[in-house]
Amino acid sequence: MYFKDIIGQDNAVQMLRSAVAEGRIPHAQLICGPEGTGKLAVAIAYARYLCCSHRNGEDACGECPSCKKFDKLVHPDLHFAFPIYKKDSNKTPRSDDFIDKWRQAALENPYMNLNQWMDHIGTENQQGLIYASQSEEIIRKLTLKSSEGGYKVMIIWMAEKMNTECSNKLLKMIEEPPAQTVFLLAAENPDLLLPTIQSRVQRLTLRPIEESIISEALIGRYGLTEADARQIAHASAGNWLQAVETIHLGNRTKEYIELFMTLMRRSYARDLKGMRQWADTVAGMGREPQKNFLIYCQRMIRESFICNFHRPEINYMNTDETNFTSRFAPFVNEKNIFGIMEELSEAQRHIEQNVNAKMVFFDLALKMIMLLKQ
């Protein structure tokens, strides 16, 4: 990943270039922004730029030994921490247990989200976390001398997933790291970080990507027609990952669409047997997919409500979603939208608290019966 490969974050990239050129490189930066804006991509490209021995004013050279190692993310002074799950209850969990899979996933898709990563490492019902033991590993690595005499870079992806103990142990290291050591924290929900962490980092916020830039990238990278690229870019709402998933309409996206439609249809029909089957199906998914499905449902409810205003330019849906919503939208109105959103949010909180998933989703389906009749 180079600066030139990053989609639509020219202002952020230029700020990073200028910081290097002027010799005012922050020792700890928080790269934050919504899903699909390129936080990990920016962090990796910036790390490459810092470590490159022949960088120019625009980008890393791509030819030096450092760049060659970055091509495989095996540079000895590049370190990663990311959410994982406990494979073995008797073993201390560390990100390096999954480093080979991480490198593969990050090289294939530096715009990936947490759900895709957890699917990649084969988690079941466990949620991804950065455990306290990871802080000890980070401190150990960064107190060693640089292998190649340049910068040491620690990228903490989805930094908001650090548990409290891990965050507290890193406070001093983040505030006073060894010379030529840079922390890059990538986060979608930076406010979930401890205030003491937030106060020790310089924030760089990535904005949703402009539709025209996504459209142009889709045409150039995937050979889409201009009309198709514009439609997908609009539906993506500034999320490059969403745009790419719309093209491929992966199994997970299709599954979410089908599950949402099934929930609403069976709840409206008061099909208790069908609702029970639906709840069992969703309960069979892992915790992270369940949470992401509930977030998806909340988005679809918002889109359905907005659809009633007949302003397609402010709706952000793909073709399958639009086809369903055109018929479903009248059932979402000012009388029930707040109730529906609250029930979905409550179900999400219960899943995060590891409440029995079958109970959570069947209860949700039952509540939808009354809400959809309003």
GROMACS .gro file of C-alpha atoms in nm:
model
  374
    1MET     CA    1   0.000   0.000   0.000
    2TYR     CA    2   0.136   0.339  -0.112
    3PHE     CA    3  -0.007   0.687  -0.079
    4LYS     CA    4  -0.098   0.667  -0.448
    5ASP     CA    5  -0.322   0.365  -0.379
    6ILE     CA    6  -0.537   0.543  -0.120
    7ILE     CA    7  -0.879   0.645  -0.245
    8GLY     CA    8  -1.005   0.996  -0.185
    9GLN     CA    9  -0.805   1.107   0.120
   10ASP     CA   10  -0.577   1.358  -0.049
   11ASN     CA   11  -0.596   1.615   0.232
   12ALA     CA   12  -0.499   1.362   0.498
   13VAL     CA   13  -0.217   1.224   0.285
   14GLN     CA   14  -0.082   1.571   0.218
   15MET     CA   15  -0.082   1.646   0.593
   16LEU     CA   16   0.125   1.334   0.654
   17ARG     CA   17   0.369   1.418   0.374
   18SER     CA   18   0.411   1.771   0.508
   19ALA     CA   19   0.474   1.646   0.862
   20VAL     CA   20   0.759   1.427   0.736
   21ALA     CA   21   0.904   1.699   0.513
   22GLU     CA   22   0.902   1.951   0.798
   23GLY     CA   23   1.041   1.707   1.053
   24ARG     CA   24   0.743   1.732   1.289
   25ILE     CA   25   0.634   1.370   1.300
   26PRO     CA   26   0.400   1.306   1.595
   27HIS     CA   27   0.502   1.012   1.810
   28ALA     CA   28   0.139   0.900   1.840
   29GLN     CA   29  -0.144   0.956   1.594
   30LEU     CA   30  -0.506   0.848   1.596
   31ILE     CA   31  -0.632   0.788   1.242
   32CYS     CA   32  -1.008   0.775   1.274
   33GLY     CA   33  -1.311   0.778   1.049
   34PRO     CA   34  -1.613   0.572   0.944
   35GLU     CA   35  -1.587   0.224   0.798
   36GLY     CA   36  -1.449   0.208   0.447
   37THR     CA   37  -1.256   0.536   0.454
   38GLY     CA   38  -0.914   0.372   0.453
   39LYS     CA   39  -0.773   0.404   0.806
   40LEU     CA   40  -0.558   0.090   0.784
   41ALA     CA   41  -0.456   0.172   0.428
   42VAL     CA   42  -0.341   0.520   0.532
   43ALA     CA   43  -0.154   0.382   0.834
   44ILE     CA   44   0.035   0.123   0.626
   45ALA     CA   45   0.117   0.371   0.347
   46TYR     CA   46   0.242   0.624   0.604
   47ALA     CA   47   0.453   0.361   0.779
   48ARG     CA   48   0.606   0.264   0.445
   49TYR     CA   49   0.679   0.629   0.371
   50LEU     CA   50   0.849   0.678   0.709
   51CYS     CA   51   1.066   0.369   0.672
   52CYS     CA   52   1.155   0.418   0.303
   53SER     CA   53   1.523   0.505   0.255
   54HIS     CA   54   1.468   0.685  -0.078
   55ARG     CA   55   1.126   0.847  -0.041
   56ASN     CA   56   1.046   1.152  -0.248
   57GLY     CA   57   0.804   1.434  -0.179
   58GLU     CA   58   0.508   1.230  -0.301
   59ASP     CA   59   0.552   0.866  -0.203
   60ALA     CA   60   0.782   0.582  -0.104
   61CYS     CA   61   1.026   0.472  -0.372
   62GLY     CA   62   0.907   0.111  -0.405
   63GLU     CA   63   1.258  -0.011  -0.481
   64CYS     CA   64   1.462   0.007  -0.161
   65PRO     CA   65   1.501  -0.296   0.071
   66SER     CA   66   1.250  -0.142   0.313
   67CYS     CA   67   0.980  -0.110   0.046
   68LYS     CA   68   1.039  -0.466  -0.071
   69LYS     CA   69   0.972  -0.589   0.282
   70PHE     CA   70   0.664  -0.370   0.308
   71ASP     CA   71   0.532  -0.541  -0.004
   72LYS     CA   72   0.477  -0.846   0.218
   73LEU     CA   73   0.431  -0.654   0.547
   74VAL     CA   74   0.737  -0.831   0.691
   75HIS     CA   75   0.952  -0.527   0.769
   76PRO     CA   76   1.118  -0.600   1.108
   77ASP     CA   77   1.037  -0.250   1.237
   78LEU     CA   78   0.670  -0.266   1.143
   79HIS     CA   79   0.452  -0.410   1.417
   80PHE     CA   80   0.079  -0.475   1.438
   81ALA     CA   81  -0.179  -0.519   1.711
   82PHE     CA   82  -0.540  -0.607   1.623
   83PRO     CA   83  -0.848  -0.773   1.771
   84ILE     CA   84  -0.827  -1.148   1.818
   85TYR     CA   85  -1.002  -1.418   2.018
   86LYS     CA   86  -0.872  -1.677   2.261
   87LYS     CA   87  -0.788  -1.991   2.067
   88ASP     CA   88  -0.665  -2.169   2.379
   89SER     CA   89  -0.791  -2.081   2.727
   90ASN     CA   90  -0.454  -2.190   2.868
   91LYS     CA   91  -0.249  -1.967   2.640
   92THR     CA   92  -0.199  -1.591   2.666
   93PRO     CA   93  -0.361  -1.439   2.353
   94ARG     CA   94  -0.141  -1.220   2.134
   95SER     CA   95  -0.185  -1.074   1.788
   96ASP     CA   96   0.128  -1.252   1.666
   97ASP     CA   97  -0.063  -1.581   1.698
   98PHE     CA   98  -0.255  -1.467   1.389
   99ILE     CA   99   0.014  -1.260   1.215
  100ASP     CA  100   0.032  -1.472   0.897
  101LYS     CA  101  -0.344  -1.452   0.846
  102TRP     CA  102  -0.332  -1.082   0.929
  103ARG     CA  103  -0.071  -1.008   0.664
  104GLN     CA  104  -0.270  -1.202   0.407
  105ALA     CA  105  -0.594  -1.021   0.492
  106ALA     CA  106  -0.437  -0.674   0.509
  107LEU     CA  107  -0.259  -0.720   0.176
  108GLU     CA  108  -0.571  -0.848   0.005
  109ASN     CA  109  -0.805  -0.587   0.149
  110PRO     CA  110  -0.661  -0.297   0.355
  111TYR     CA  111  -1.018  -0.156   0.370
  112MET     CA  112  -1.155  -0.462   0.553
  113ASN     CA  113  -1.385  -0.425   0.853
  114LEU     CA  114  -1.379  -0.608   1.184
  115ASN     CA  115  -1.644  -0.859   1.079
  116GLN     CA  116  -1.444  -0.962   0.772
  117TRP     CA  117  -1.130  -1.001   0.981
  118MET     CA  118  -1.304  -1.215   1.243
  119ASP     CA  119  -1.451  -1.432   0.967
  120HIS     CA  120  -1.102  -1.467   0.820
  121ILE     CA  121  -0.955  -1.609   1.141
  122GLY     CA  122  -1.250  -1.840   1.196
  123THR     CA  123  -1.388  -1.712   1.523
  124GLU     CA  124  -1.716  -1.862   1.637
  125ASN     CA  125  -1.911  -1.682   1.909
  126GLN     CA  126  -1.622  -1.487   2.060
  127GLN     CA  127  -1.587  -1.114   2.010
  128GLY     CA  128  -1.263  -0.962   1.891
  129LEU     CA  129  -1.054  -0.789   2.157
  130ILE     CA  130  -0.703  -0.655   2.208
  131TYR     CA  131  -0.610  -0.814   2.538
  132ALA     CA  132  -0.391  -0.684   2.820
  133SER     CA  133  -0.121  -0.936   2.728
  134GLN     CA  134  -0.083  -0.755   2.394
  135SER     CA  135   0.033  -0.438   2.572
  136GLU     CA  136   0.324  -0.629   2.723
  137GLU     CA  137   0.421  -0.753   2.377
  138ILE     CA  138   0.399  -0.402   2.232
  139ILE     CA  139   0.622  -0.260   2.506
  140ARG     CA  140   0.873  -0.542   2.462
  141LYS     CA  141   0.899  -0.491   2.086
  142LEU     CA  142   0.929  -0.114   2.098
  143THR     CA  143   1.198  -0.110   2.366
  144LEU     CA  144   1.427  -0.305   2.133
  145LYS     CA  145   1.657  -0.119   1.896
  146SER     CA  146   1.542  -0.058   1.542
  147SER     CA  147   1.649  -0.349   1.321
  148GLU     CA  148   1.731  -0.123   1.028
  149GLY     CA  149   1.827   0.198   1.204
  150GLY     CA  150   1.516   0.395   1.112
  151TYR     CA  151   1.166   0.436   1.247
  152LYS     CA  152   0.982   0.171   1.444
  153VAL     CA  153   0.609   0.181   1.374
  154MET     CA  154   0.333   0.018   1.579
  155ILE     CA  155  -0.006   0.007   1.407
  156ILE     CA  156  -0.296  -0.071   1.642
  157TRP     CA  157  -0.598  -0.147   1.424
  158MET     CA  158  -0.945  -0.106   1.575
  159ALA     CA  159  -0.778   0.050   1.876
  160GLU     CA  160  -1.113   0.097   2.049
  161LYS     CA  161  -1.113  -0.280   2.101
  162MET     CA  162  -0.829  -0.251   2.353
  163ASN     CA  163  -0.960  -0.352   2.692
  164THR     CA  164  -0.910  -0.110   2.982
  165GLU     CA  165  -0.612  -0.293   3.126
  166CYS     CA  166  -0.435  -0.299   2.791
  167SER     CA  167  -0.497   0.075   2.740
  168ASN     CA  168  -0.371   0.167   3.085
  169LYS     CA  169  -0.052  -0.033   3.044
  170LEU     CA  170   0.027   0.151   2.718
  171LEU     CA  171  -0.024   0.503   2.852
  172LYS     CA  172   0.336   0.574   2.947
  173MET     CA  173   0.477   0.415   2.630
  174ILE     CA  174   0.241   0.620   2.410
  175GLU     CA  175   0.324   0.939   2.597
  176GLU     CA  176   0.702   0.886   2.603
  177PRO     CA  177   0.802   0.630   2.340
  178PRO     CA  178   1.166   0.555   2.255
  179ALA     CA  179   1.332   0.774   1.991
  180GLN     CA  180   1.203   0.733   1.633
  181THR     CA  181   0.906   0.527   1.750
  182VAL     CA  182   0.564   0.604   1.606
  183PHE     CA  183   0.226   0.479   1.725
  184LEU     CA  184  -0.054   0.475   1.466
  185LEU     CA  185  -0.392   0.395   1.619
  186ALA     CA  186  -0.673   0.328   1.369
  187ALA     CA  187  -1.026   0.353   1.508
  188GLU     CA  188  -1.384   0.376   1.384
  189ASN     CA  189  -1.523   0.483   1.723
  190PRO     CA  190  -1.247   0.692   1.880
  191ASP     CA  191  -1.473   0.809   2.163
  192LEU     CA  192  -1.464   0.452   2.299
  193LEU     CA  193  -1.093   0.493   2.370
  194LEU     CA  194  -0.998   0.593   2.721
  195PRO     CA  195  -0.981   0.974   2.757
  196THR     CA  196  -0.624   0.931   2.878
  197ILE     CA  197  -0.536   0.764   2.547
  198GLN     CA  198  -0.719   1.029   2.344
  199SER     CA  199  -0.529   1.307   2.520
  200ARG     CA  200  -0.193   1.155   2.425
  201VAL     CA  201  -0.246   1.125   2.049
  202GLN     CA  202  -0.279   1.367   1.760
  203ARG     CA  203  -0.603   1.302   1.575
  204LEU     CA  204  -0.628   1.272   1.197
  205THR     CA  205  -0.988   1.231   1.082
  206LEU     CA  206  -1.071   1.068   0.750
  207ARG     CA  207  -1.393   1.183   0.589
  208PRO     CA  208  -1.638   0.973   0.386
  209ILE     CA  209  -1.508   0.948   0.031
  210GLU     CA  210  -1.672   1.171  -0.227
  211GLU     CA  211  -1.912   0.998  -0.466
  212SER     CA  212  -1.728   1.120  -0.773
  213ILE     CA  213  -1.399   0.975  -0.646
  214ILE     CA  214  -1.558   0.637  -0.565
  215SER     CA  215  -1.727   0.635  -0.905
  216GLU     CA  216  -1.400   0.709  -1.084
  217ALA     CA  217  -1.217   0.440  -0.887
  218LEU     CA  218  -1.487   0.182  -0.963
  219ILE     CA  219  -1.461   0.255  -1.333
  220GLY     CA  220  -1.082   0.236  -1.329
  221ARG     CA  221  -1.043  -0.071  -1.110
  222TYR     CA  222  -1.349  -0.278  -1.198
  223GLY     CA  223  -1.440  -0.162  -1.549
  224LEU     CA  224  -1.793  -0.057  -1.455
  225THR     CA  225  -2.000   0.163  -1.681
  226GLU     CA  226  -2.032   0.523  -1.573
  227ALA     CA  227  -2.402   0.481  -1.489
  228ASP     CA  228  -2.344   0.170  -1.273
  229ALA     CA  229  -2.045   0.329  -1.102
  230ARG     CA  230  -2.248   0.640  -1.014
  231GLN     CA  231  -2.533   0.431  -0.869
  232ILE     CA  232  -2.301   0.218  -0.657
  233ALA     CA  233  -2.100   0.520  -0.544
  234HIS     CA  234  -2.416   0.694  -0.428
  235ALA     CA  235  -2.542   0.388  -0.242
  236SER     CA  236  -2.205   0.345  -0.068
  237ALA     CA  237  -2.243   0.676   0.124
  238GLY     CA  238  -1.870   0.739   0.113
  239ASN     CA  239  -1.771   0.384   0.212
  240TRP     CA  240  -1.529   0.221  -0.033
  241LEU     CA  241  -1.574  -0.119   0.129
  242GLN     CA  242  -1.950  -0.094   0.082
  243ALA     CA  243  -1.902   0.000  -0.282
  244VAL     CA  244  -1.682  -0.303  -0.350
  245GLU     CA  245  -1.917  -0.534  -0.160
  246THR     CA  246  -2.205  -0.405  -0.371
  247ILE     CA  247  -2.019  -0.513  -0.684
  248HIS     CA  248  -1.950  -0.859  -0.552
  249LEU     CA  249  -2.258  -0.868  -0.326
  250GLY     CA  250  -2.077  -1.116  -0.106
  251ASN     CA  251  -2.248  -1.395   0.080
  252ARG     CA  252  -2.260  -1.200   0.405
  253THR     CA  253  -2.429  -0.900   0.241
  254LYS     CA  254  -2.684  -1.123   0.070
  255GLU     CA  255  -2.745  -1.299   0.398
  256TYR     CA  256  -2.815  -0.973   0.580
  257ILE     CA  257  -3.062  -0.860   0.313
  258GLU     CA  258  -3.248  -1.190   0.324
  259LEU     CA  259  -3.255  -1.201   0.704
  260PHE     CA  260  -3.388  -0.846   0.727
  261MET     CA  261  -3.663  -0.911   0.472
  262THR     CA  262  -3.757  -1.238   0.642
  263LEU     CA  263  -3.779  -1.072   0.984
  264MET     CA  264  -4.011  -0.800   0.861
  265ARG     CA  265  -4.232  -1.030   0.653
  266ARG     CA  266  -4.278  -1.296   0.923
  267SER     CA  267  -4.333  -1.039   1.198
  268TYR     CA  268  -4.597  -0.858   0.993
  269ALA     CA  269  -4.767  -1.191   0.915
  270ARG     CA  270  -4.746  -1.295   1.284
  271ASP     CA  271  -4.589  -1.620   1.172
  272LEU     CA  272  -4.468  -1.744   1.511
  273LYS     CA  273  -4.324  -2.068   1.379
  274GLY     CA  274  -4.139  -1.883   1.104
  275MET     CA  275  -4.015  -1.623   1.353
  276ARG     CA  276  -3.879  -1.898   1.577
  277GLN     CA  277  -3.695  -2.052   1.281
  278TRP     CA  278  -3.560  -1.709   1.188
  279ALA     CA  279  -3.433  -1.651   1.543
  280ASP     CA  280  -3.262  -1.990   1.545
  281THR     CA  281  -3.091  -1.910   1.215
  282VAL     CA  282  -2.953  -1.575   1.334
  283ALA     CA  283  -2.852  -1.727   1.670
  284GLY     CA  284  -2.634  -1.971   1.478
  285MET     CA  285  -2.415  -1.686   1.353
  286GLY     CA  286  -2.115  -1.563   1.552
  287ARG     CA  287  -2.143  -1.268   1.790
  288GLU     CA  288  -1.969  -1.024   1.557
  289PRO     CA  289  -2.193  -1.110   1.256
  290GLN     CA  290  -2.498  -1.081   1.484
  291LYS     CA  291  -2.393  -0.733   1.596
  292ASN     CA  292  -2.322  -0.628   1.240
  293PHE     CA  293  -2.658  -0.763   1.126
  294LEU     CA  294  -2.837  -0.553   1.388
  295ILE     CA  295  -2.641  -0.246   1.277
  296TYR     CA  296  -2.744  -0.328   0.921
  297CYS     CA  297  -3.110  -0.350   1.031
  298GLN     CA  298  -3.088  -0.006   1.189
  299ARG     CA  299  -2.951   0.134   0.865
  300MET     CA  300  -3.230  -0.026   0.663
  301ILE     CA  301  -3.497   0.115   0.896
  302ARG     CA  302  -3.352   0.462   0.853
  303GLU     CA  303  -3.338   0.420   0.476
  304SER     CA  304  -3.698   0.293   0.473
  305PHE     CA  305  -3.819   0.596   0.668
  306ILE     CA  306  -3.633   0.836   0.439
  307CYS     CA  307  -3.779   0.656   0.137
  308ASN     CA  308  -4.122   0.789   0.236
  309PHE     CA  309  -4.009   1.141   0.152
  310HIS     CA  310  -3.953   1.041  -0.215
  311ARG     CA  311  -3.606   1.195  -0.226
  312PRO     CA  312  -3.392   0.924  -0.387
  313GLU     CA  313  -3.083   1.145  -0.376
  314ILE     CA  314  -3.072   1.104   0.004
  315ASN     CA  315  -3.129   0.728   0.001
  316TYR     CA  316  -2.820   0.506   0.005
  317MET     CA  317  -2.916   0.153  -0.095
  318ASN     CA  318  -2.820  -0.104  -0.354
  319THR     CA  319  -3.069  -0.242  -0.606
  320ASP     CA  320  -3.190  -0.535  -0.394
  321GLU     CA  321  -3.243  -0.310  -0.092
  322THR     CA  322  -3.425  -0.051  -0.301
  323ASN     CA  323  -3.659  -0.310  -0.450
  324PHE     CA  324  -3.766  -0.432  -0.106
  325THR     CA  325  -3.780  -0.089   0.056
  326SER     CA  326  -4.006   0.053  -0.215
  327ARG     CA  327  -4.280  -0.178  -0.082
  328PHE     CA  328  -4.179  -0.192   0.284
  329ALA     CA  329  -4.123   0.183   0.348
  330PRO     CA  330  -4.491   0.270   0.424
  331PHE     CA  331  -4.475   0.043   0.731
  332VAL     CA  332  -4.200   0.260   0.884
  333ASN     CA  333  -4.334   0.596   0.994
  334GLU     CA  334  -4.312   0.862   1.264
  335LYS     CA  335  -4.531   0.651   1.495
  336ASN     CA  336  -4.302   0.350   1.511
  337ILE     CA  337  -3.952   0.437   1.387
  338PHE     CA  338  -3.819   0.537   1.729
  339GLY     CA  339  -3.963   0.221   1.885
  340ILE     CA  340  -3.813  -0.002   1.615
  341MET     CA  341  -3.472   0.164   1.642
  342GLU     CA  342  -3.475   0.132   2.021
  343GLU     CA  343  -3.557  -0.240   2.005
  344LEU     CA  344  -3.279  -0.300   1.752
  345SER     CA  345  -3.033  -0.101   1.966
  346GLU     CA  346  -3.137  -0.293   2.277
  347ALA     CA  347  -3.091  -0.625   2.097
  348GLN     CA  348  -2.743  -0.510   1.993
  349ARG     CA  349  -2.657  -0.423   2.354
  350HIS     CA  350  -2.779  -0.764   2.472
  351ILE     CA  351  -2.569  -0.944   2.212
  352GLU     CA  352  -2.264  -0.743   2.321
  353GLN     CA  353  -2.338  -0.855   2.679
  354ASN     CA  354  -2.353  -1.221   2.568
  355VAL     CA  355  -2.723  -1.267   2.645
  356ASN     CA  356  -2.868  -1.588   2.496
  357ALA     CA  357  -2.895  -1.509   2.123
  358LYS     CA  358  -3.205  -1.721   2.058
  359MET     CA  359  -3.394  -1.534   2.328
  360VAL     CA  360  -3.273  -1.195   2.203
  361PHE     CA  361  -3.374  -1.248   1.843
  362PHE     CA  362  -3.706  -1.420   1.908
  363ASP     CA  363  -3.797  -1.140   2.150
  364LEU     CA  364  -3.701  -0.886   1.885
  365ALA     CA  365  -3.921  -1.057   1.626
  366LEU     CA  366  -4.218  -1.060   1.867
  367LYS     CA  367  -4.180  -0.690   1.938
  368MET     CA  368  -4.172  -0.614   1.565
  369ILE     CA  369  -4.529  -0.754   1.539
  370MET     CA  370  -4.680  -0.469   1.735
  371LEU     CA  371  -4.444  -0.200   1.606
  372LEU     CA  372  -4.513  -0.273   1.239
  373LYS     CA  373  -4.889  -0.250   1.298
  374GLN     CA  374  -4.860   0.109   1.421
   0.00000   0.00000   0.00000
